Coordinates of C-alpha atoms in Angstrom, one line a residue:
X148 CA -7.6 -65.6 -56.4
X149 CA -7.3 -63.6 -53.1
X150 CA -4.3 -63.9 -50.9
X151 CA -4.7 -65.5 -47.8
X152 CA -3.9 -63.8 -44.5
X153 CA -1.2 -64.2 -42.8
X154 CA -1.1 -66.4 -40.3
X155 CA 1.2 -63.8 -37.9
X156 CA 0.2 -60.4 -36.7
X157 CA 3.2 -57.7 -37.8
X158 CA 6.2 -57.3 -35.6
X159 CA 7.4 -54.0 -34.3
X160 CA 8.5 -51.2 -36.6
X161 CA 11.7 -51.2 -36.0
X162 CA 12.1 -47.9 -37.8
X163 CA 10.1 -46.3 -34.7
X164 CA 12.0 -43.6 -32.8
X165 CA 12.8 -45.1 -29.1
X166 CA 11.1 -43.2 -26.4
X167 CA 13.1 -41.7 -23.6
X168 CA 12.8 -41.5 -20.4
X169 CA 13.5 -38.5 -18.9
X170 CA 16.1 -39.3 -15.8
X171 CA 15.7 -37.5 -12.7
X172 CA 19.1 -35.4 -12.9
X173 CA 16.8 -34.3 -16.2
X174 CA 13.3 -33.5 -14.8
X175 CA 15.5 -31.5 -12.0
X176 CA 17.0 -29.7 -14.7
X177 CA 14.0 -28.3 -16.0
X178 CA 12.4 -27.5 -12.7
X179 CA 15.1 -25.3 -11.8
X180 CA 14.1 -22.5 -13.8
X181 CA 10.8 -22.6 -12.3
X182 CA 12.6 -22.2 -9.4
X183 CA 14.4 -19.7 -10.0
X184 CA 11.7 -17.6 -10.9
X185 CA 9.6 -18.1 -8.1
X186 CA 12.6 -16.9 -5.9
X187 CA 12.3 -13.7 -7.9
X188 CA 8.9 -12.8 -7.8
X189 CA 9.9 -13.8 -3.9
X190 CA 12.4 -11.1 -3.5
X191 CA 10.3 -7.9 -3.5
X192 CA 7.6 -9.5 -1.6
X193 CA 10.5 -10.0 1.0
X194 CA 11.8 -7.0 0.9
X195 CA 8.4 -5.4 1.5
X196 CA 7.7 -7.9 4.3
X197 CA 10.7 -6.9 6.1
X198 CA 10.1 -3.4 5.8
X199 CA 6.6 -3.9 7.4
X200 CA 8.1 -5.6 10.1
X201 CA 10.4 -2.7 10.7
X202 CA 7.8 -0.2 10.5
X203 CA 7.2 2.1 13.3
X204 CA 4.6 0.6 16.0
X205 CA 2.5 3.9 16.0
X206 CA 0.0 4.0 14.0
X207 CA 0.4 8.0 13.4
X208 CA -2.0 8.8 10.5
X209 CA -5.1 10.7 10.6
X210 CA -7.3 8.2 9.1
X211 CA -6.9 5.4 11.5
X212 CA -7.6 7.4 14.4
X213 CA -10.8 9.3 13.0
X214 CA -12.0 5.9 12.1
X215 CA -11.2 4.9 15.6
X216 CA -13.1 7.3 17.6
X217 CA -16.1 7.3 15.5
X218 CA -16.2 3.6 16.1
X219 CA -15.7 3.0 19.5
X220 CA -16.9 4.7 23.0
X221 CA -15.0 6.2 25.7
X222 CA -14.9 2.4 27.5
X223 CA -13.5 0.7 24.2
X224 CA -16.2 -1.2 23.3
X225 CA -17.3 -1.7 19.6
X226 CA -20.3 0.6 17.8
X227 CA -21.4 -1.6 15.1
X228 CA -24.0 0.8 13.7
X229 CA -20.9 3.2 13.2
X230 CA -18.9 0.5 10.8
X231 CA -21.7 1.0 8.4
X232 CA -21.0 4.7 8.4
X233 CA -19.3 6.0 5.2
X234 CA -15.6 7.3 5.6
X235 CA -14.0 9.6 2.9
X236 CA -18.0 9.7 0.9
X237 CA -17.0 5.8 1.0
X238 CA -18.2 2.2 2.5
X239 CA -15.2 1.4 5.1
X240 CA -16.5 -1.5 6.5
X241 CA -13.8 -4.2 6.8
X242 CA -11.2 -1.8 7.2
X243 CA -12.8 -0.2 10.6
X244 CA -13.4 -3.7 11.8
X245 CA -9.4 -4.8 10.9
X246 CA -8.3 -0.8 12.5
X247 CA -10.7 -2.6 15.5
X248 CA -9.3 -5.9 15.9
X249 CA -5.9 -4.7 15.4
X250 CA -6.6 -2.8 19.1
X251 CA -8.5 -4.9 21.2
X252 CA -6.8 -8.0 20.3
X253 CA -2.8 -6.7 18.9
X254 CA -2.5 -3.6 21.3
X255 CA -3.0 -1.3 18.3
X256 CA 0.2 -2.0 16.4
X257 CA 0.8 -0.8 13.3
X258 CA 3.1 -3.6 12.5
X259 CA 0.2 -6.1 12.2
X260 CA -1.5 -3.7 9.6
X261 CA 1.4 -3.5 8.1
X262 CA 2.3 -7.3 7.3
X263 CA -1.8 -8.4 6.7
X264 CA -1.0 -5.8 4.0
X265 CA 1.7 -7.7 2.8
X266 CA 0.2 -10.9 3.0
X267 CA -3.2 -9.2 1.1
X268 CA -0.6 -8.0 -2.0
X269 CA 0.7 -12.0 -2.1
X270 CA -2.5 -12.9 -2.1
X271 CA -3.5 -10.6 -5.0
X272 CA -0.6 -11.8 -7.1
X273 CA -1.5 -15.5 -7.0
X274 CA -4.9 -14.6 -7.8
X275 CA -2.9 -12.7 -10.9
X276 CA -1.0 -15.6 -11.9
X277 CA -4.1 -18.3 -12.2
X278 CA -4.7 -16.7 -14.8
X279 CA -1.7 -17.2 -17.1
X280 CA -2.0 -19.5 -19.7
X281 CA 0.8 -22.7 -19.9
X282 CA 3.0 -20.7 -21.5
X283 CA 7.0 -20.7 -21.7
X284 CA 6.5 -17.4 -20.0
X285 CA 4.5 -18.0 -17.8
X286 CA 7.2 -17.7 -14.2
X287 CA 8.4 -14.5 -15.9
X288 CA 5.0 -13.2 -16.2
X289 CA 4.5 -13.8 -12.2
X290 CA 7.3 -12.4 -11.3
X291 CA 6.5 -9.0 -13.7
X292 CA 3.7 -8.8 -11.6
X293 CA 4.9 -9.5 -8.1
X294 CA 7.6 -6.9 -8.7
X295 CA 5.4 -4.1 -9.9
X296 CA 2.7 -5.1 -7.0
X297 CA 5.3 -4.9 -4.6
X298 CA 7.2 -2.0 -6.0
X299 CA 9.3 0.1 -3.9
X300 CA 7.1 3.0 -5.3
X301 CA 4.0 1.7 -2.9
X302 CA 6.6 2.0 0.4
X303 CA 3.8 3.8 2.2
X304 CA 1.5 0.7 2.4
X305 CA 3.8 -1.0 4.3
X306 CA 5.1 1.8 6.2
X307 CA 1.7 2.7 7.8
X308 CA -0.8 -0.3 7.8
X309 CA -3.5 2.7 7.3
X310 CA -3.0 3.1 4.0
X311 CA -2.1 -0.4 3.4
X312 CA -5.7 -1.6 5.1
X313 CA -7.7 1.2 3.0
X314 CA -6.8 0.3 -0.2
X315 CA -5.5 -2.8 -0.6
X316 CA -8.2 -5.0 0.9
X317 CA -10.2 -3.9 -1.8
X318 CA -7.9 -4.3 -4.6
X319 CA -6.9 -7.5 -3.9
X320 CA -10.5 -8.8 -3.5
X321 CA -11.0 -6.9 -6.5
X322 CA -7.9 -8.9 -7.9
X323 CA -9.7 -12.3 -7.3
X324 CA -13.0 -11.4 -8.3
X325 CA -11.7 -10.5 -12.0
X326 CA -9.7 -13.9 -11.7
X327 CA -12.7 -16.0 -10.5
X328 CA -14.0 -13.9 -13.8
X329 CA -12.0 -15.2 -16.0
X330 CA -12.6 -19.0 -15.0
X331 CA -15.9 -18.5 -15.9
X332 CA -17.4 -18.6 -12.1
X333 CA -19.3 -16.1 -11.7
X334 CA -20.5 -16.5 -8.1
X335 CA -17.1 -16.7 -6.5
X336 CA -16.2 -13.4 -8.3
X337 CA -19.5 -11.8 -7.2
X338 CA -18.8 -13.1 -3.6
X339 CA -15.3 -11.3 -4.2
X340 CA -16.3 -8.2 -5.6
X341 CA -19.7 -8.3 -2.6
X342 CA -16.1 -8.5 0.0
X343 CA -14.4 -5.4 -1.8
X344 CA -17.2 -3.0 -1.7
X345 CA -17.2 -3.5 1.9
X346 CA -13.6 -2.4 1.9
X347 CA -13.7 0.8 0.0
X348 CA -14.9 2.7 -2.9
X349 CA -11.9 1.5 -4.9
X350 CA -14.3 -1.6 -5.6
X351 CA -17.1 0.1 -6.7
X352 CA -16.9 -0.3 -10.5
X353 CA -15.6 -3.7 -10.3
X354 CA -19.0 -5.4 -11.3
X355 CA -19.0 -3.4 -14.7
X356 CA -15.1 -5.1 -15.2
X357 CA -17.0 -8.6 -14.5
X358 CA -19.8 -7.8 -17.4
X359 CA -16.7 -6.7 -19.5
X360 CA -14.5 -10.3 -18.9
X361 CA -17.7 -12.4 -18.9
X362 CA -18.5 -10.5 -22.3
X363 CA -15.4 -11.2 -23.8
X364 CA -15.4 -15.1 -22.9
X365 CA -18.6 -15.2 -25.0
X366 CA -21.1 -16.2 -22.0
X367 CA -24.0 -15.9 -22.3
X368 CA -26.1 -12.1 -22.5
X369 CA -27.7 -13.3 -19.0
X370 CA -24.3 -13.7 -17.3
X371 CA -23.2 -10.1 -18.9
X372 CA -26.0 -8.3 -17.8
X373 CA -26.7 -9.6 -14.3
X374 CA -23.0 -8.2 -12.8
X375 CA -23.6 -4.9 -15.0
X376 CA -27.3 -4.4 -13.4
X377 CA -25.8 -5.2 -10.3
X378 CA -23.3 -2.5 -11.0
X379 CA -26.0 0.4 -11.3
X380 CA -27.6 -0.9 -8.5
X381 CA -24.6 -0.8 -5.9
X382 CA -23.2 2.6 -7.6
X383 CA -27.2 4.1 -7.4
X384 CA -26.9 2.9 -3.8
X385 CA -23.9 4.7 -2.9
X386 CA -24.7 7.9 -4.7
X387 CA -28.0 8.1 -2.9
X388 CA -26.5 7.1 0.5
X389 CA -22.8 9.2 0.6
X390 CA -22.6 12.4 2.5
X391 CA -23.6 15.7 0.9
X392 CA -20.6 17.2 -0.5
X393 CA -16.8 17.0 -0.8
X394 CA -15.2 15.3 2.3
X395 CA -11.5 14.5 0.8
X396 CA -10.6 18.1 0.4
X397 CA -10.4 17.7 -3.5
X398 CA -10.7 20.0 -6.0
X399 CA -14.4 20.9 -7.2
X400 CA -13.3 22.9 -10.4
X401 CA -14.6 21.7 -13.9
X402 CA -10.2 21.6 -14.9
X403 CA -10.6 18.7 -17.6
X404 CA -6.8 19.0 -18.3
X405 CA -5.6 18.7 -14.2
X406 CA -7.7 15.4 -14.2
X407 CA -6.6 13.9 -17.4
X408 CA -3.1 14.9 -16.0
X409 CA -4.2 12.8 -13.0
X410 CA -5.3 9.7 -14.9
X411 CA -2.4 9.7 -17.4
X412 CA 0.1 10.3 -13.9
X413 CA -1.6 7.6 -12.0
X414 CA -1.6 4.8 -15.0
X415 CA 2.4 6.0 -15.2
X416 CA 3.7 6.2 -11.5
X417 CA 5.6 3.6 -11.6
X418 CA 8.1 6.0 -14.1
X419 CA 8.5 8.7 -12.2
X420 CA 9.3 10.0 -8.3
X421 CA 8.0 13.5 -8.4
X422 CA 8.1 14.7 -11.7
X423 CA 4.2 14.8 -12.7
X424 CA 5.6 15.5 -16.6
X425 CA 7.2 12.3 -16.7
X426 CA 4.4 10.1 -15.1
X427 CA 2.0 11.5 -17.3
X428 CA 4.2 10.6 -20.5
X429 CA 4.5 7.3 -19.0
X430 CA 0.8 6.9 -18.6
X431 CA -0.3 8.1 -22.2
X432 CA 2.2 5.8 -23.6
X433 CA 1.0 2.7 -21.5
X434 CA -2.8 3.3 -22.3
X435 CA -1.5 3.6 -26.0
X436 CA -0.1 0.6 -25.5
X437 CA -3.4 -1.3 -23.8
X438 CA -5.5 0.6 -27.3
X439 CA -3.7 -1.2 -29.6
X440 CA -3.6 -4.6 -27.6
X441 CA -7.1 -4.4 -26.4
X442 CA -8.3 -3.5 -29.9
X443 CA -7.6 -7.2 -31.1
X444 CA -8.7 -8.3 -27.9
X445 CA -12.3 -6.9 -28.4
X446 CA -12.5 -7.8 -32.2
X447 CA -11.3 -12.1 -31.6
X448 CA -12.1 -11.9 -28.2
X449 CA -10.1 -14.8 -27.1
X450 CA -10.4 -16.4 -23.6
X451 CA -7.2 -15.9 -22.4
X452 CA -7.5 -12.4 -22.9
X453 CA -10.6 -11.7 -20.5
X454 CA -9.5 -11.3 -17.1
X455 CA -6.3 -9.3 -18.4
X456 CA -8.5 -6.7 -21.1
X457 CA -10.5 -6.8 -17.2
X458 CA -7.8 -6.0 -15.1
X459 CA -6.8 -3.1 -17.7
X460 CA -10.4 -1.7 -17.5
X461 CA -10.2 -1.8 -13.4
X462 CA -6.8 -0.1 -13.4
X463 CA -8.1 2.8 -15.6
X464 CA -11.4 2.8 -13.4
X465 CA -9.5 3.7 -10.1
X466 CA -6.8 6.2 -12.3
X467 CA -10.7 7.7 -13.3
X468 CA -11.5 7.5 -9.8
X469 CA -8.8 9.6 -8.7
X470 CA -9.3 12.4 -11.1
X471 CA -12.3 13.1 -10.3
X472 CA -12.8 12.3 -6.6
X473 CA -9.3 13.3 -5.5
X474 CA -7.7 16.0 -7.7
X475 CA -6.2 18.5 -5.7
X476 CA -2.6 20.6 -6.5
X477 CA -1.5 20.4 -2.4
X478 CA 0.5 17.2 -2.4
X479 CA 4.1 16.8 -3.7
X480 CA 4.3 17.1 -7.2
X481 CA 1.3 18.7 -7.7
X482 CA -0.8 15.8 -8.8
X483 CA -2.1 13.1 -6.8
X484 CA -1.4 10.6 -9.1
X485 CA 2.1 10.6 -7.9
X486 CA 1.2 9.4 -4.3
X487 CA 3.0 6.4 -3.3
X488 CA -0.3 4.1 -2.1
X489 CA -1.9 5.2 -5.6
X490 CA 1.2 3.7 -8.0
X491 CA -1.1 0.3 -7.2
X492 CA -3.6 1.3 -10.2
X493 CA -0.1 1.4 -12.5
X494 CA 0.9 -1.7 -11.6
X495 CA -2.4 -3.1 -12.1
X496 CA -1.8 -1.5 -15.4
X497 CA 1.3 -2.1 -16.3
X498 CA 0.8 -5.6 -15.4
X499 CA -1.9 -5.8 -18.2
X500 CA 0.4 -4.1 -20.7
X501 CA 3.1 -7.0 -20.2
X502 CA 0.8 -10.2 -19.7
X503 CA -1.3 -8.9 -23.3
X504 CA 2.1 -7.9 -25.4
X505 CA 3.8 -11.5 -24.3
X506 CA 0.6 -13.3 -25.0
X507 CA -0.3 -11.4 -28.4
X508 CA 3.5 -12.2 -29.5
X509 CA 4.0 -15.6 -29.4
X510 CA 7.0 -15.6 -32.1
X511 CA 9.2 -13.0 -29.8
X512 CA 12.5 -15.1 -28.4
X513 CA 12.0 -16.1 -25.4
X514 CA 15.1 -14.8 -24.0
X515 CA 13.5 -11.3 -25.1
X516 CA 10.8 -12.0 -23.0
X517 CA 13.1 -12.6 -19.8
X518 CA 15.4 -9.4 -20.4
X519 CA 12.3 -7.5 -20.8
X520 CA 11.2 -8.8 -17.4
X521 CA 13.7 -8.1 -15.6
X522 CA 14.9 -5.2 -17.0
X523 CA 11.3 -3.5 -16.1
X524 CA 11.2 -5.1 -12.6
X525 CA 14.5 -3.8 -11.4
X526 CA 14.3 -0.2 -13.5
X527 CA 10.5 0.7 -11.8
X528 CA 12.1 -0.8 -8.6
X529 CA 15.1 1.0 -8.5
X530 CA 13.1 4.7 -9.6
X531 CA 11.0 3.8 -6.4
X532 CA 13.4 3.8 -4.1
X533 CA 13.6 7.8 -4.3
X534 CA 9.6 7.8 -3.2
X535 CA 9.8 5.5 -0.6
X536 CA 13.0 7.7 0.8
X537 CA 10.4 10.4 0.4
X538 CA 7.7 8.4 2.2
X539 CA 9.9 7.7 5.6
X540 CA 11.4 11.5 5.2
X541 CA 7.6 12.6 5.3
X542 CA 7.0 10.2 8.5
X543 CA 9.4 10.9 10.7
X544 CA 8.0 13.9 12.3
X545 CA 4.7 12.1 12.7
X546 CA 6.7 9.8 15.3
X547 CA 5.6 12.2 17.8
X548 CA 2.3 11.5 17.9
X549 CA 2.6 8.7 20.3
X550 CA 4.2 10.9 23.0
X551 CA 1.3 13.7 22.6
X552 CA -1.3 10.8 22.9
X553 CA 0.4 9.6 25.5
X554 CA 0.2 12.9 27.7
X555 CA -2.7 14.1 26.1
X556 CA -1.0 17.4 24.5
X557 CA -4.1 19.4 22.7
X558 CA -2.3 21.5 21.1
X559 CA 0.6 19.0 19.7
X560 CA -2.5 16.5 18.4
X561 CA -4.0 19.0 16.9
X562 CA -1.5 19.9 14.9
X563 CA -0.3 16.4 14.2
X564 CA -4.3 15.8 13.0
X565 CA -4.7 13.0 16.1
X566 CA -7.7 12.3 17.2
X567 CA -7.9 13.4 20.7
X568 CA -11.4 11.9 21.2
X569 CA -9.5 8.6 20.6
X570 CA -7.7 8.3 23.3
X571 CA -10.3 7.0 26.5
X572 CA -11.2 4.3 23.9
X573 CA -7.0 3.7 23.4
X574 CA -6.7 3.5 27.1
X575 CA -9.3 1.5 27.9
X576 CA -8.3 -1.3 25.1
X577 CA -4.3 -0.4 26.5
X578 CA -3.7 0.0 23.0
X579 CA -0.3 1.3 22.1
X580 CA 1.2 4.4 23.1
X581 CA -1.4 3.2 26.0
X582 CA 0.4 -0.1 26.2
X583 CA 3.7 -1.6 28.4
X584 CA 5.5 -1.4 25.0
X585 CA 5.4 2.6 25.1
X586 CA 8.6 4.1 26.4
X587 CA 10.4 7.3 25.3
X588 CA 13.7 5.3 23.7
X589 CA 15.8 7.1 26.4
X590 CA 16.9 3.9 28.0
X591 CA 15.7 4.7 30.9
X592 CA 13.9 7.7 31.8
X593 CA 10.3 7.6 31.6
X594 CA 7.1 9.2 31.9
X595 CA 7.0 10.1 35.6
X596 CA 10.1 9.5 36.0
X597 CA 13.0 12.1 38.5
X598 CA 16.3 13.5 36.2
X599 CA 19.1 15.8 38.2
X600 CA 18.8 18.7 36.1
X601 CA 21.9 20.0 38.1
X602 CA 23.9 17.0 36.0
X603 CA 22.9 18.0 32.7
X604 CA 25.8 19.6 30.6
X605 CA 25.4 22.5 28.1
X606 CA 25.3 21.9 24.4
X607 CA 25.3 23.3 21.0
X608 CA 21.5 23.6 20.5
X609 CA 18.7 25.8 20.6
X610 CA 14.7 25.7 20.7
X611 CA 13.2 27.5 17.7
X612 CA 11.0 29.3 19.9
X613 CA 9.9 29.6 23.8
X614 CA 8.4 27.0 25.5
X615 CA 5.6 27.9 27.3
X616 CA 2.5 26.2 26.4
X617 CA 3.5 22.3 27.4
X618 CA 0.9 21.0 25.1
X619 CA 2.5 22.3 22.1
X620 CA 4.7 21.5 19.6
X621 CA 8.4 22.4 20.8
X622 CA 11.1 22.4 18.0
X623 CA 14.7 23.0 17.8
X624 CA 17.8 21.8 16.9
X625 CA 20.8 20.1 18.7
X626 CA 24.8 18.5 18.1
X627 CA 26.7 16.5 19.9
X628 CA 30.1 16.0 18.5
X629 CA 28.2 15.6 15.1
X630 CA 26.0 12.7 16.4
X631 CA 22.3 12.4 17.2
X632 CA 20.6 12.3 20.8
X633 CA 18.9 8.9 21.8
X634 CA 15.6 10.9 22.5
X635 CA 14.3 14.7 24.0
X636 CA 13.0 14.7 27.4
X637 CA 10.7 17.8 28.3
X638 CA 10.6 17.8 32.3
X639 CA 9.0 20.6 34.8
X640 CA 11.6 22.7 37.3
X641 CA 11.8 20.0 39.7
X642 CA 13.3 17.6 37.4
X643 CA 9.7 15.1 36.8
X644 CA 9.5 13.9 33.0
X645 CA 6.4 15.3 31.5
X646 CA 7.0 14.6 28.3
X647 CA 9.3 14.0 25.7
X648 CA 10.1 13.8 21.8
X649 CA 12.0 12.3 19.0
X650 CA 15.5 13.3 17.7
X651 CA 17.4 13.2 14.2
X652 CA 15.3 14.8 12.4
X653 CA 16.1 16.7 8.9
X654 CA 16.4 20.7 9.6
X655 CA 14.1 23.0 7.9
X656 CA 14.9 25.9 5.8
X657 CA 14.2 28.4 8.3
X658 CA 16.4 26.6 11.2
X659 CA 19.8 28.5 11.4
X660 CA 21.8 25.4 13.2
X661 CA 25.5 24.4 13.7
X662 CA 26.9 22.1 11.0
X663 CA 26.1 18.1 12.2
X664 CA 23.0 19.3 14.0
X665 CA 20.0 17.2 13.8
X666 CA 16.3 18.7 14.3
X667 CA 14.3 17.7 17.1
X668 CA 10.7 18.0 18.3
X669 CA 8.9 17.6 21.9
X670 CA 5.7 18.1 23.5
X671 CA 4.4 17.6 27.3
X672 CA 1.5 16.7 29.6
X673 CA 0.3 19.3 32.1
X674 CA 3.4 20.8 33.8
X675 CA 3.7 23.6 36.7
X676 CA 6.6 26.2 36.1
X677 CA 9.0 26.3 33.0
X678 CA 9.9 23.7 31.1
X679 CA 13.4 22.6 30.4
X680 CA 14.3 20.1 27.6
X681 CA 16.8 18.3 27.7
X682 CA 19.1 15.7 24.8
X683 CA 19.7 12.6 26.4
X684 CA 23.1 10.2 25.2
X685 CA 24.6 7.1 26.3
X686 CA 22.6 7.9 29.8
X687 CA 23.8 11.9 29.7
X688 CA 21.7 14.4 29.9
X689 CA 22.7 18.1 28.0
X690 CA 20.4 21.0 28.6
X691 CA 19.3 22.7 24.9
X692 CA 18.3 26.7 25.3

């Protein structure tokens, strides 16, 4: 006989746990290390910001102003045809058209470069951080990255928005395109990697890292071989198209060991100043490093590995790059993988390393994780800081170049590697040193300007040579009561300003100067008679020589 049903339908289990509700004061609580963590990965993006706003105004490298001339005529106005023109054996489109914009519409300052670089590196380490998993790690992870993208090791990006706008536009479109990669959308990255081969040459194997990440999501053999195809046909393009031979000034020699040397010391800047030994030790132990992570990488091929194994591949790419488009023994160190705008490809690198180990470890502490973090961020930060003192050391003298554009000194561009041809098209846009903003720092004395030479007191100082050709160089050395002058002044014997210089410069090993003295250098315009140079102070004028 069966049971009948009863009649009521069962009451709560009492047994049940009772669900919480998390109080405010509690979801607060947990946001705060989120917080936290995005104030970190803030701090060297800062710190680089402010530095680019502090930069000099002057754009003073070669680059910018080569790229200027051939790009503009004598009235300032823009020749597209020469945009499409190849700069280094390289497509510089969008940088000529930023170097452009930046002085018809900003007055040529460098400053503007300077922080669109800035702004381009922030952009590149969101772009980074879409493509962390949810993961307890996941703030530490973006702040690993901002800190080794904004490293103090890469000062010279931000110190002279040339560099900056040669190489990082491309990276960073290069940055999104592997990201848009690793979503699966495969026209946004093309669109992105279409944007960075416009930029430079630094973007050119990108489309083979987009056959690699769409490979390793398991997409379909169409979707892999359409970005590799396009690949050969951009790279055939560019080899058929570039300039016949070497236009960097790079090595042509076979030397297999001087460009692994370069690769190794490029994927290891971050690790060393300039000690090439201890970058490249630093480098063959962080591609070790990749080998063994990658190798499980390419055998599960798991999604949230793509963009990262893809990012790794890039890095290597542009350390590959280097060696054998740029090696050359005449730069500090004696390998080019220790210049400051190149230590980008070993944060792209190392940024790999971290994000792979953390994922492929999901049973390490994480409070390991965090010390690890930060321990790397502020170690690579705090090596840096000896390249980026290297960086404004190397700088300094270049100061000068506004002064000799400004007069239009031959002999003093010449040597400082201006383009002289540049400056109608500067004038004519009043692009700075053509600008209001120019002035000599001398607080008042100008250009053009009278001085009583029969004021000016005698001072410890000397010029390391005659001057007598006032489009030269002038150097020399001065003290005053172990200070530095506000700025040089270079006048004719009636007492007009003709031209001037900078002051506080390191002395050189062959300047035999008072203790306290400073080095200074000066050029001039057209001038009639001897020159005299003067320090000026506080409004005082002392006579050097």
């Amino acid at each position: 006989m069966t049971q009948p049903a009863l009649a009521d339908a069962p009451g709560p289990d009492v047994t049940a746990p009772i669900p919480r509700v998390a109080s405010p004061a509690g979801r607060a609580t947990r946001r705060l290390p989120d917080l936290a963590w995005w104030l970190f990965a803030a701090l060297p993006a800062g710190l680089a910001l402010l530095a680019a706003v502090r930069a000099p105004r002057m754009a003073v490298l070669l680059d910018y102003w080569h790229v200027f001339a051939k790009i503009t005529d004598d009235g300032g106005h823009l020749l597209l045809g020469q945009v499409f023109t190849y700069h280094l054996d390289q497509p510089f489109v969008v940088p000529s058209l930023l170097f452009y914009a930046d002085a018809a519409w900003f007055g040529g300052d460098n400053r503007v470069l300077t922080v669109l670089t800035v702004v381009l590196l922030g952009v590149a380490v969101l772009a980074l951080r879409t493509m962390l998993p949810e993961h307890p790690a996941r703030g530490p992870l973006t702040a690993a990255v901002s800190w080794l993208l904004f490293s103090s090791h890469a000062t010279e990006l931000w110190e002279q928005g040339t560099n900056g706008i040669s190489w990082v536009p491309a990276v960073t479109a290069c940055t999104i395109a592997v990201a848009c990669a690793h979503r699966g959308r495969l026209a946004g990255a093309s669109a992105a990697a279409v944007v960075g081969c416009l930029c430079f040459g630094a973007a050119l194997p990108i489309w083979f890292v987009l056959a690699c990440v769409a490979w390793l999501r398991r997409e379909s053999r169409l979707r892999v071989a359409l970005p590799a195809a396009a690949g050969v046909v951009v790279l055939g393009a560019w080899w058929l198209t570039k300039p016949a031979g070497s236009q960097s000034g790079a090595s042509a020699a076979f030397d297999p060991d001087g460009r692994l040397s370069v690769v190794a010391a490029a994927v290891g800047g971050l690790w060393s100043v300039d000690v090439a030994v201890v970058a490249v030790i630093g480098g063959g132990l962080t591609i070790a490093g990749l080998g063994l992570l990658l190798r499980r990488t390419v055998t599960t091929r798991p999604s949230a590995d793509a963009g990262w194994a893809g990012l790794a591949l890039y890095a290597f790419a542009l350390a590959s790059m280097l060696a054998l488009g740029r090696t050359t023994a005449n730069v500090p160190g004696g390998n080019v993988g220790l210049i400051s705008r190149y230590v980008l490809v070993a944060a792209l690198a190392t940024s790999a390393l971290t994000v792979l180990a953390v994922l492929h470890r999901p049973q390490w502490p994480h409070r390991y994780v965090v010390a690890a973090v930060v321990t790397l961020a502020l170690v690579t930060h705090a090596i840096g800081g000896g390249k980026a003192d290297q960086v404004r050391r190397s700088y300094a003298p270049l100061s000068l170049s506004a002064i000799a554009l400004r007069v239009d000194a031959p002999a003093a561009l010449e040597a400082l590697h201006i383009q002289r041809a540049a400056g109608p098209a500067a004038r004519a846009l009043q692009a700075y040193p053509f600008s209001s903003a120019f002035t000599l720092g001398c607080h008042g004395p100008e250009l053009g300007s009278h001085v009583d030479l029969g004021t000016a007191r005698p001072v410890r100082g000397a010029l390391d040579a005659p001057a007598t050709d006032p489009g030269a160089i002038v150097t020399g050395w001065v003290t005053l009561d172990g200070g530095r002058p506000d700025c040089i002044l270079v006048t004719d014997p009636a007492g007009t300003v003709t031209g001037g210089g900078i002051a506080g410069l390191p002395l050189t090993a062959g300047q035999a100067a008072a203790p306290g003295a400073t080095a200074w250098q000066a050029t001039a315009g057209p001038t009639t008679g001897p020159l005299t140079v003067l320090a000026v102070r506080d409004g005082h004028l002392y006579r050097i020589g």
